[in-house]
Amino acid sequence: MTTQMIYNFSKEGSDGGAHLKHLLGGKGANLAEMSRVGLNIPPGFTITTEVCSIYNKNNRTFPPELWPMVEDSLKIVEDKTKMKFGDPSNPLLVSVRSGAAVSMPGMMDTVLNLGMNDEVVEGMSKRMDPRFVWDCYRRLIDMFGNVVLGMEHKGFEEVLSKVKKDKGAANDVDLKAEDLKLVVEGFKQVYRDNGLEFPTDPKKQLSLAINAVFNSWDGPNAKKYREINKITNLLGTAVNVQSMVFGNWSDDSGTGVLFTRNPSTGEDKLYGEYLINAQGEDVVAGIRTPLNLDVMQTEIPAIHKQIFDTVKMLERHYKDMMDVEFTIQSGILYMLQCRAGKRTGAAAVKIAVDMVREGLVTKEQAVNMVEPGHLDQLLHPQFKDMKADSYKNAVIAHGLPASPGAAVGQIVFGSEEAEAMAKQGVKCIMVRQETSPDDVSGMHASEGILTCKGGMTSHAAVVARGWGKPCVCGCAELHIDETANTLTIDGKKFSTGDWISLNGATGEVLTGKHQVEPPKIAGDMAVLMEWVDAARTMEVFTNADTPEDALEARHNGAQGIGLVRTEHMFFSCEERLENMRYMILSDCKQERAKALEKLIKYQRDDFEGIFTAMDGCTVTIRMLDPPLHEFLPKMDQVEACQNLAKDLSIPLSDVQERIRNHHEVNPMLGLRGCRLGITSPDITEMQARAIMEAAVNVKAKGITAIPNIMVPLVGTRKELENQTAIIYRVIEEVQAKSGVKIDHLVGTMIETPRAALVAGDIANAADFFSFGTN
């Protein structure tokens, strides 16, 4: 471990920098870097992620040498601000924020205004606006109880709502100082009702708050977020202690969050929101609906220009689109934090291409700015025809277009419900007043998210954009009854299970299901992929099971097919599935042979289409893999069973008995993969013949087919040799009969531990290996 546990920062400079992200976390590293650049940063210090690791390993206990270091750094902040922590006559207030090396929006805990108690409030009120002081105090008591002591926020919200109702206040800002005193007394009573007391010692507050941030690293929300996003190998979270600046100081104060470019579209224009007379949590928590930055340009143009110049300098420094938090106190701008902004796939591509054109980054750097997940988002479906009357007439509400894309699903109102439906394969859309970290698992399970409250930088918006999920926020036309689990829009009531659609690009909410289609590779996406093609050193193959999929993949640049799953061909229409079932359940060789003759035609036609689409490219075809019972109807599907009984001219009871006999408890150990081919060699022969005859047929049309035939799920060399003997025999027969030679390989998929261990022996019987690593 390094000996330095704390790094200090201020506008005069910093001990750290962006290169220490693993120790300072993303937030701390960026605060240090902004300090080095010379921005107006409120002074503070960062406790490293190594300390978090020690804390958690040591039964959630600080190393003994930490607290004296905290006090020393606190003294440095006092000297720079000319204020003193806990001094009623000139008090220093601080914020405590988390910050891991990987951004986890909304996952970790924050506390503002630490250092206040009744004496500090009294002293501050003599020098400042009492309303401002009491507003800060009620915020601290609320946050401290919820974040540090684990109290439910509901109790505080009920107190605040009651006072607002009693005083006829529509918004928090309408409450006067005397009203806020009542709120504070009510909040303290919430503590007492929970058997607790609000701590009055500022240093005790700070110690407990640091504890809370470290504890939150292993909290359920943070662990779930890391699990979903596959975030591993981190030491923990850093803790950032920073002197407070106040967006709720006065009417010429405010706070905001912005992106240096539009995170949804990539447009080169400041994109964000702010609130006058508010603190930062008000913007991201969705409690009040914020104002667009365009309003600031009109209302306070000097501050807007200062913000624009500052954040564009940050963008040039980091060579990336940045997510920035700022506060204005009495007309003075302070930068609170910055980080690389989360963005949609469309925005990532446009930003990367634009920055090359602007000379900010090279083509190679631009390619690395676009993540694989961004490209995946661009291949998600969009609504097919938004100009059609059927689409326009279905629009029932509008919200903020927080994350683009099309989502169609059944309404759910909670995380558990969303997860349960997703496990059943049912598409759902989560509908909430606003989301919180508690909703992460349900949001991940949903096709899209719809909220009544919150803006473009709210929790729902940021998390949805990071995952590429469509999201519509701040839809004030929604009225949710959380008790009855109903949603009302313009007098029309919707319940759990009702279908709705979301257009995350326009903010539209539609009733019912609407057709979607995949987007095409064009424009900036095509430009970026040209750069990718120029830089890459390996071929890229696709998975495709139909001629249509193969053609689409070829159009998108695939240089071959790495896996054709032949079993999917039998599910493409009812006729094919019926013939497959007939073949499986026939106990007469002649009848089974007739069924195989029908199946070979389907397979041959599909292979011809695939070879045509992939002319001159390798096509790797996996022989039939799943156990046969997966093709058969379930026992309770009476109509399907009756149809089979009629086709086979046997009683229904006999059909059900044959289905029962094919059932396998553990299909991985049963008749699947090569074992299916060994016990049903006629299936292997039929498929091999279909492949080779299709290759011969397309060659006559001037098309080059290059089939690689792959035997699945082998465990030994003998299993593979059994199947390759059949395949090679059929290949020779087809080539001899047609007089046409086809380039081909015969290999296997290594997908079990046993096969991996004896792969050296299996290799003696294989032309190639494919690895099934799932």
mmCIF file of N, CA and C in Angstrom, residues 20 239 268 321 357 742:
data_model
loop_
_atom_site.group_PDB
_atom_site.id
_atom_site.type_symbol
_atom_site.label_atom_id
_atom_site.label_comp_id
_atom_site.label_asym_id
_atom_site.label_seq_id
_atom_site.Cartn_x
_atom_site.Cartn_y
_atom_site.Cartn_z
ATOM 1 N N LEU A 20 -3.924 9.163 -11.466
ATOM 2 C CA LEU A 20 -4.121 8.424 -10.214
ATOM 3 C C LEU A 20 -5.580 7.985 -10.032
ATOM 4 N N VAL A 239 -13.251 8.713 -1.082
ATOM 5 C CA VAL A 239 -14.159 9.660 -0.430
ATOM 6 C C VAL A 239 -13.640 11.063 -0.713
ATOM 7 N N ASP A 268 -23.038 19.029 -31.354
ATOM 8 C CA ASP A 268 -22.041 19.876 -30.699
ATOM 9 C C ASP A 268 -22.710 21.125 -30.138
ATOM 10 N N MET A 321 -16.056 14.128 -24.823
ATOM 11 C CA MET A 321 -17.262 14.805 -24.352
ATOM 12 C C MET A 321 -17.341 14.636 -22.833
ATOM 13 N N ARG A 357 -12.849 15.335 -37.360
ATOM 14 C CA ARG A 357 -12.988 16.445 -38.308
ATOM 15 C C ARG A 357 -12.526 17.766 -37.701
ATOM 16 N N ILE A 742 -15.983 -29.531 -54.087
ATOM 17 C CA ILE A 742 -16.314 -28.413 -53.201
ATOM 18 C C ILE A 742 -15.239 -28.309 -52.122
#
